[in-house]
Amino acid sequence: MGIKKEVLKNLLKRPSTSKYPGKEIDPEDRFRGKITFDKKECIGCGLCRAFCPAECITLTWRKKKFVVRGVEHQKIIHPIHKIDIGKCIRCGLCVDVCPVDCIWFTSKFELADKDKKKLISKM
Amino acid sequence: MHDFSLPIGPVNPSIKEPACIQLNLDGNMIKNAKLNLGYAHKGVEHLLEGKKIEQALYIAQRICGICSFCHSNGFNQSIEKILDYDAPKRVKYIRTLVTELERIQSHMLWMGFMFHEFGFETMFQYLLRDREHVLQLFERVTGGRVHHAINKPKTVRYDLKKQDITFILEKMDLLEKQFKKYFGIIKKDGVTKERLVDVGLISKKRAKRFCLVGPTARASGINNDIRDKHPYDAYPYLDFEVIMRKKGDAYTRLIVRLLEVLESIKIIRQLMKGLPEQKIPEAKLIFIEKGMSTSQVEAPRGENFYFTTIKNNKVDRAKIRTPTFAVINILPTLLENRPVGDVPVILHSLDPCFSCMERVIIVKDKKREVIDEHTFLHKYCDHHH
Ligand code: SF4
Ligand code: SF4
């Protein structure tokens, strides 16, 4: 019988599960884990927020100085401020639309937390 | 002997999702049964309204965790129909690959839980162990083990690499070997037969009357495979067989699904062999002023139907008919005159997925009522024949 053979074979094999927290797991290259961003690179176009289907991206504001013909001007831009990882569905739209590629997926997958506030990624 | 009624659920040890089955018993036998739904309504269709097309694609795939790609593919297909766009062959092949992998994964999970329902835990563990191979494939090819997010309007997110193809073929060989072994076990095992043969019988006539779909209908001798009837993606180029059986009991449904996995493995081998060398187009934002279309895809559990209307690049209305929604109507009739012990097996043999299924909520005179399609037709439509 097939099942007896399979059981006997498994008696001699090592367990197919690994001791997880002790052993590190390396996800594949394309794996979409925790999402991170670089606030300094952000040009404040707001595309990521407009496209996020889960509405988990918040923008902030800051003053930006720029010089035109020797005269200093100021303008307010709205760079990315925080991403709520608890809401994010890892669709990758923000990564795709960002014109300066300052949002990207990392391979970090251990994201569960008892506190909801800790799931908000800030920089 | 007393007559009494027994509610199973909404929180119950057998099915992992909330639903309430109200049984009226005569001793150990079920006289009649009633299914109460409405505990897991997520309102996805409403959520889709007013979303951009790109956004809606990823919300649609969140309808189900097991047939996630089929939902995004269904939505995407209706969008591509509005645009009158025919995707390059390589894109179609990759989409079909993910569809078939999903079918394998879903059937394995279903089979595992089927064995779990009647206490064959060894097989349950083996199937879940082998399912991990498919999930690894998903992680490698699409970047997500459960929600793949590989579809994009007009294209796919990732191309297949050379080393991926060899990896996929290796895993397919491994799975085929295992499944042939399991087939032998299922054919011989006495307990499996005792619990499944002649349980939950659905005749062809009844299956037609209840408009069943997917493997459940195919086990009763109805061919309604969308891959065969209305071929989409790469299916017109492929040579495969629609698995059909006549008997229509839970055991046949098990066999049909098992053979479908072997057939899917065959399809994937063909896909890998015939994969055209092409560049896949880059994803671009699309714009649709106005449009309306329907689409059908064959999800692991049967036909997945999408009706979409678009206005100003936003989804105006999306009506989704999931396969489980079509299948579950037959449950109360199947339970009649069966012992209570058969409830988990019969329920599970239909492959229910409650979060996919709950679509209609009617609020009338401040009374909230959740009904299935069948009752809806009888109650609210005058000319339903
Ligand atoms: S991955 Fe998707 S859900 Fe997550 S932040 Fe980006 S756009 Fe929003
Ligand atoms: S899309 Fe990129 S550049 Fe634009 S606001 Fe978002 S993070 Fe900044």
PDB file of N, CA, C and O in Angstrom, chain B residues 325-365:
ATOM      1  N   PHE B 325     -20.771  30.760  -5.284  1.00  0.00           N
ATOM      2  CA  PHE B 325     -22.108  31.316  -5.144  1.00  0.00           C
ATOM      3  C   PHE B 325     -23.124  30.483  -5.924  1.00  0.00           C
ATOM      4  O   PHE B 325     -24.264  30.288  -5.499  1.00  0.00           O
ATOM      5  N   ALA B 326     -22.674  29.970  -7.075  1.00  0.00           N
ATOM      6  CA  ALA B 326     -23.566  29.149  -7.888  1.00  0.00           C
ATOM      7  C   ALA B 326     -23.722  27.754  -7.299  1.00  0.00           C
ATOM      8  O   ALA B 326     -24.749  27.110  -7.461  1.00  0.00           O
ATOM      9  N   VAL B 327     -22.691  27.301  -6.617  1.00  0.00           N
ATOM     10  CA  VAL B 327     -22.688  25.905  -6.173  1.00  0.00           C
ATOM     11  C   VAL B 327     -23.440  25.701  -4.855  1.00  0.00           C
ATOM     12  O   VAL B 327     -24.102  24.685  -4.657  1.00  0.00           O
ATOM     13  N   ILE B 328     -23.384  26.696  -3.977  1.00  0.00           N
ATOM     14  CA  ILE B 328     -23.848  26.448  -2.609  1.00  0.00           C
ATOM     15  C   ILE B 328     -25.366  26.262  -2.503  1.00  0.00           C
ATOM     16  O   ILE B 328     -25.849  25.630  -1.569  1.00  0.00           O
ATOM     17  N   ASN B 329     -26.117  26.749  -3.499  1.00  0.00           N
ATOM     18  CA  ASN B 329     -27.581  26.640  -3.428  1.00  0.00           C
ATOM     19  C   ASN B 329     -28.073  25.224  -3.249  1.00  0.00           C
ATOM     20  O   ASN B 329     -29.152  24.981  -2.724  1.00  0.00           O
ATOM     21  N   ILE B 330     -27.301  24.278  -3.716  1.00  0.00           N
ATOM     22  CA  ILE B 330     -27.764  22.901  -3.705  1.00  0.00           C
ATOM     23  C   ILE B 330     -27.573  22.245  -2.335  1.00  0.00           C
ATOM     24  O   ILE B 330     -28.174  21.199  -2.066  1.00  0.00           O
ATOM     25  N   LEU B 331     -26.817  22.878  -1.469  1.00  0.00           N
ATOM     26  CA  LEU B 331     -26.494  22.238  -0.188  1.00  0.00           C
ATOM     27  C   LEU B 331     -27.704  21.763   0.621  1.00  0.00           C
ATOM     28  O   LEU B 331     -27.745  20.596   1.020  1.00  0.00           O
ATOM     29  N   PRO B 332     -28.730  22.630   0.870  1.00  0.00           N
ATOM     30  CA  PRO B 332     -29.846  22.147   1.689  1.00  0.00           C
ATOM     31  C   PRO B 332     -30.512  20.886   1.151  1.00  0.00           C
ATOM     32  O   PRO B 332     -30.840  19.981   1.925  1.00  0.00           O
ATOM     33  N   THR B 333     -30.673  20.786  -0.164  1.00  0.00           N
ATOM     34  CA  THR B 333     -31.295  19.574  -0.717  1.00  0.00           C
ATOM     35  C   THR B 333     -30.387  18.358  -0.558  1.00  0.00           C
ATOM     36  O   THR B 333     -30.873  17.245  -0.393  1.00  0.00           O
ATOM     37  N   LEU B 334     -29.089  18.575  -0.628  1.00  0.00           N
ATOM     38  CA  LEU B 334     -28.176  17.437  -0.486  1.00  0.00           C
ATOM     39  C   LEU B 334     -28.193  16.875   0.928  1.00  0.00           C
ATOM     40  O   LEU B 334     -27.974  15.688   1.139  1.00  0.00           O
ATOM     41  N   LEU B 335     -28.467  17.748   1.884  1.00  0.00           N
ATOM     42  CA  LEU B 335     -28.410  17.299   3.281  1.00  0.00           C
ATOM     43  C   LEU B 335     -29.642  16.509   3.698  1.00  0.00           C
ATOM     44  O   LEU B 335     -29.599  15.775   4.684  1.00  0.00           O
ATOM     45  N   GLU B 336     -30.728  16.647   2.956  1.00  0.00           N
ATOM     46  CA  GLU B 336     -31.970  15.978   3.347  1.00  0.00           C
ATOM     47  C   GLU B 336     -31.801  14.464   3.413  1.00  0.00           C
ATOM     48  O   GLU B 336     -31.203  13.858   2.522  1.00  0.00           O
ATOM     49  N   ASN B 337     -32.344  13.879   4.456  1.00  0.00           N
ATOM     50  CA  ASN B 337     -32.293  12.431   4.665  1.00  0.00           C
ATOM     51  C   ASN B 337     -30.879  11.860   4.752  1.00  0.00           C
ATOM     52  O   ASN B 337     -30.637  10.742   4.329  1.00  0.00           O
ATOM     53  N   ARG B 338     -29.980  12.648   5.272  1.00  0.00           N
ATOM     54  CA  ARG B 338     -28.639  12.134   5.536  1.00  0.00           C
ATOM     55  C   ARG B 338     -28.389  12.227   7.035  1.00  0.00           C
ATOM     56  O   ARG B 338     -28.957  13.094   7.698  1.00  0.00           O
ATOM     57  N   PRO B 339     -27.530  11.376   7.585  1.00  0.00           N
ATOM     58  CA  PRO B 339     -27.193  11.515   8.998  1.00  0.00           C
ATOM     59  C   PRO B 339     -26.369  12.776   9.251  1.00  0.00           C
ATOM     60  O   PRO B 339     -25.707  13.284   8.338  1.00  0.00           O
ATOM     61  N   VAL B 340     -26.423  13.269  10.485  1.00  0.00           N
ATOM     62  CA  VAL B 340     -25.727  14.512  10.823  1.00  0.00           C
ATOM     63  C   VAL B 340     -24.228  14.402  10.541  1.00  0.00           C
ATOM     64  O   VAL B 340     -23.587  15.368  10.145  1.00  0.00           O
ATOM     65  N   GLY B 341     -23.686  13.230  10.723  1.00  0.00           N
ATOM     66  CA  GLY B 341     -22.252  13.018  10.527  1.00  0.00           C
ATOM     67  C   GLY B 341     -21.777  13.309   9.126  1.00  0.00           C
ATOM     68  O   GLY B 341     -20.586  13.540   8.899  1.00  0.00           O
ATOM     69  N   ASP B 342     -22.702  13.324   8.168  1.00  0.00           N
ATOM     70  CA  ASP B 342     -22.298  13.578   6.782  1.00  0.00           C
ATOM     71  C   ASP B 342     -22.205  15.061   6.449  1.00  0.00           C
ATOM     72  O   ASP B 342     -21.728  15.412   5.365  1.00  0.00           O
ATOM     73  N   VAL B 343     -22.663  15.928   7.365  1.00  0.00           N
ATOM     74  CA  VAL B 343     -22.710  17.364   7.040  1.00  0.00           C
ATOM     75  C   VAL B 343     -21.343  17.913   6.633  1.00  0.00           C
ATOM     76  O   VAL B 343     -21.228  18.526   5.563  1.00  0.00           O
ATOM     77  N   PRO B 344     -20.283  17.672   7.436  1.00  0.00           N
ATOM     78  CA  PRO B 344     -18.994  18.244   7.025  1.00  0.00           C
ATOM     79  C   PRO B 344     -18.539  17.748   5.666  1.00  0.00           C
ATOM     80  O   PRO B 344     -18.044  18.528   4.856  1.00  0.00           O
ATOM     81  N   VAL B 345     -18.727  16.462   5.413  1.00  0.00           N
ATOM     82  CA  VAL B 345     -18.244  15.891   4.152  1.00  0.00           C
ATOM     83  C   VAL B 345     -19.010  16.478   2.972  1.00  0.00           C
ATOM     84  O   VAL B 345     -18.421  16.883   1.967  1.00  0.00           O
ATOM     85  N   ILE B 346     -20.340  16.536   3.097  1.00  0.00           N
ATOM     86  CA  ILE B 346     -21.145  17.061   1.985  1.00  0.00           C
ATOM     87  C   ILE B 346     -20.841  18.536   1.753  1.00  0.00           C
ATOM     88  O   ILE B 346     -20.629  18.971   0.624  1.00  0.00           O
ATOM     89  N   LEU B 347     -20.794  19.275   2.833  1.00  0.00           N
ATOM     90  CA  LEU B 347     -20.521  20.713   2.698  1.00  0.00           C
ATOM     91  C   LEU B 347     -19.166  20.922   2.041  1.00  0.00           C
ATOM     92  O   LEU B 347     -19.031  21.693   1.095  1.00  0.00           O
ATOM     93  N   HIS B 348     -18.188  20.193   2.518  1.00  0.00           N
ATOM     94  CA  HIS B 348     -16.842  20.423   1.988  1.00  0.00           C
ATOM     95  C   HIS B 348     -16.693  19.914   0.563  1.00  0.00           C
ATOM     96  O   HIS B 348     -15.891  20.438  -0.193  1.00  0.00           O
ATOM     97  N   SER B 349     -17.466  18.902   0.209  1.00  0.00           N
ATOM     98  CA  SER B 349     -17.316  18.363  -1.146  1.00  0.00           C
ATOM     99  C   SER B 349     -17.738  19.368  -2.211  1.00  0.00           C
ATOM    100  O   SER B 349     -17.413  19.216  -3.378  1.00  0.00           O
ATOM    101  N   LEU B 350     -18.490  20.399  -1.807  1.00  0.00           N
ATOM    102  CA  LEU B 350     -18.889  21.443  -2.763  1.00  0.00           C
ATOM    103  C   LEU B 350     -17.832  22.535  -2.885  1.00  0.00           C
ATOM    104  O   LEU B 350     -17.959  23.452  -3.681  1.00  0.00           O
ATOM    105  N   ASP B 351     -16.789  22.451  -2.070  1.00  0.00           N
ATOM    106  CA  ASP B 351     -15.733  23.455  -2.034  1.00  0.00           C
ATOM    107  C   ASP B 351     -16.283  24.863  -1.789  1.00  0.00           C
ATOM    108  O   ASP B 351     -16.188  25.737  -2.649  1.00  0.00           O
ATOM    109  N   PRO B 352     -16.883  25.076  -0.639  1.00  0.00           N
ATOM    110  CA  PRO B 352     -17.460  26.405  -0.396  1.00  0.00           C
ATOM    111  C   PRO B 352     -16.387  27.404   0.012  1.00  0.00           C
ATOM    112  O   PRO B 352     -15.357  27.039   0.547  1.00  0.00           O
ATOM    113  N   CYS B 353     -16.661  28.659  -0.308  1.00  0.00           N
ATOM    114  CA  CYS B 353     -15.775  29.728   0.136  1.00  0.00           C
ATOM    115  C   CYS B 353     -16.696  30.885   0.462  1.00  0.00           C
ATOM    116  O   CYS B 353     -17.210  31.535  -0.420  1.00  0.00           O
ATOM    117  N   PHE B 354     -16.943  31.083   1.742  1.00  0.00           N
ATOM    118  CA  PHE B 354     -18.030  31.991   2.103  1.00  0.00           C
ATOM    119  C   PHE B 354     -17.706  33.446   1.851  1.00  0.00           C
ATOM    120  O   PHE B 354     -18.589  34.231   1.562  1.00  0.00           O
ATOM    121  N   SER B 355     -16.450  33.801   1.956  1.00  0.00           N
ATOM    122  CA  SER B 355     -16.172  35.220   1.757  1.00  0.00           C
ATOM    123  C   SER B 355     -16.312  35.611   0.290  1.00  0.00           C
ATOM    124  O   SER B 355     -16.591  36.757  -0.022  1.00  0.00           O
ATOM    125  N   CYS B 356     -16.143  34.652  -0.622  1.00  0.00           N
ATOM    126  CA  CYS B 356     -16.354  34.946  -2.045  1.00  0.00           C
ATOM    127  C   CYS B 356     -17.826  35.105  -2.344  1.00  0.00           C
ATOM    128  O   CYS B 356     -18.223  35.804  -3.251  1.00  0.00           O
ATOM    129  N   MET B 357     -18.609  34.369  -1.603  1.00  0.00           N
ATOM    130  CA  MET B 357     -19.953  34.047  -2.027  1.00  0.00           C
ATOM    131  C   MET B 357     -20.964  35.098  -1.633  1.00  0.00           C
ATOM    132  O   MET B 357     -21.976  35.268  -2.287  1.00  0.00           O
ATOM    133  N   GLU B 358     -20.686  35.812  -0.555  1.00  0.00           N
ATOM    134  CA  GLU B 358     -21.732  36.683  -0.032  1.00  0.00           C
ATOM    135  C   GLU B 358     -21.788  37.983  -0.811  1.00  0.00           C
ATOM    136  O   GLU B 358     -20.971  38.859  -0.668  1.00  0.00           O
ATOM    137  N   ARG B 359     -22.751  38.079  -1.675  1.00  0.00           N
ATOM    138  CA  ARG B 359     -22.811  39.199  -2.594  1.00  0.00           C
ATOM    139  C   ARG B 359     -24.092  40.007  -2.450  1.00  0.00           C
ATOM    140  O   ARG B 359     -24.109  41.203  -2.638  1.00  0.00           O
ATOM    141  N   VAL B 360     -25.187  39.362  -2.149  1.00  0.00           N
ATOM    142  CA  VAL B 360     -26.457  40.078  -2.171  1.00  0.00           C
ATOM    143  C   VAL B 360     -26.921  40.351  -0.748  1.00  0.00           C
ATOM    144  O   VAL B 360     -27.117  39.431   0.036  1.00  0.00           O
ATOM    145  N   ILE B 361     -27.073  41.614  -0.434  1.00  0.00           N
ATOM    146  CA  ILE B 361     -27.728  41.960   0.825  1.00  0.00           C
ATOM    147  C   ILE B 361     -28.869  42.893   0.479  1.00  0.00           C
ATOM    148  O   ILE B 361     -28.694  43.862  -0.254  1.00  0.00           O
ATOM    149  N   ILE B 362     -30.028  42.572   0.956  1.00  0.00           N
ATOM    150  CA  ILE B 362     -31.176  43.408   0.650  1.00  0.00           C
ATOM    151  C   ILE B 362     -31.655  44.070   1.937  1.00  0.00           C
ATOM    152  O   ILE B 362     -31.871  43.398   2.937  1.00  0.00           O
ATOM    153  N   VAL B 363     -31.769  45.372   1.889  1.00  0.00           N
ATOM    154  CA  VAL B 363     -32.347  46.064   3.035  1.00  0.00           C
ATOM    155  C   VAL B 363     -33.679  46.631   2.583  1.00  0.00           C
ATOM    156  O   VAL B 363     -33.756  47.479   1.708  1.00  0.00           O
ATOM    157  N   LYS B 364     -34.731  46.088   3.140  1.00  0.00           N
ATOM    158  CA  LYS B 364     -36.054  46.514   2.715  1.00  0.00           C
ATOM    159  C   LYS B 364     -36.893  46.727   3.977  1.00  0.00           C
ATOM    160  O   LYS B 364     -36.893  45.881   4.858  1.00  0.00           O
ATOM    161  N   ASP B 365     -37.576  47.815   4.043  1.00  0.00           N
ATOM    162  CA  ASP B 365     -38.361  48.174   5.226  1.00  0.00           C
ATOM    163  C   ASP B 365     -37.527  48.041   6.502  1.00  0.00           C
ATOM    164  O   ASP B 365     -37.965  47.484   7.508  1.00  0.00           O
TER     165      ASP B 365
END
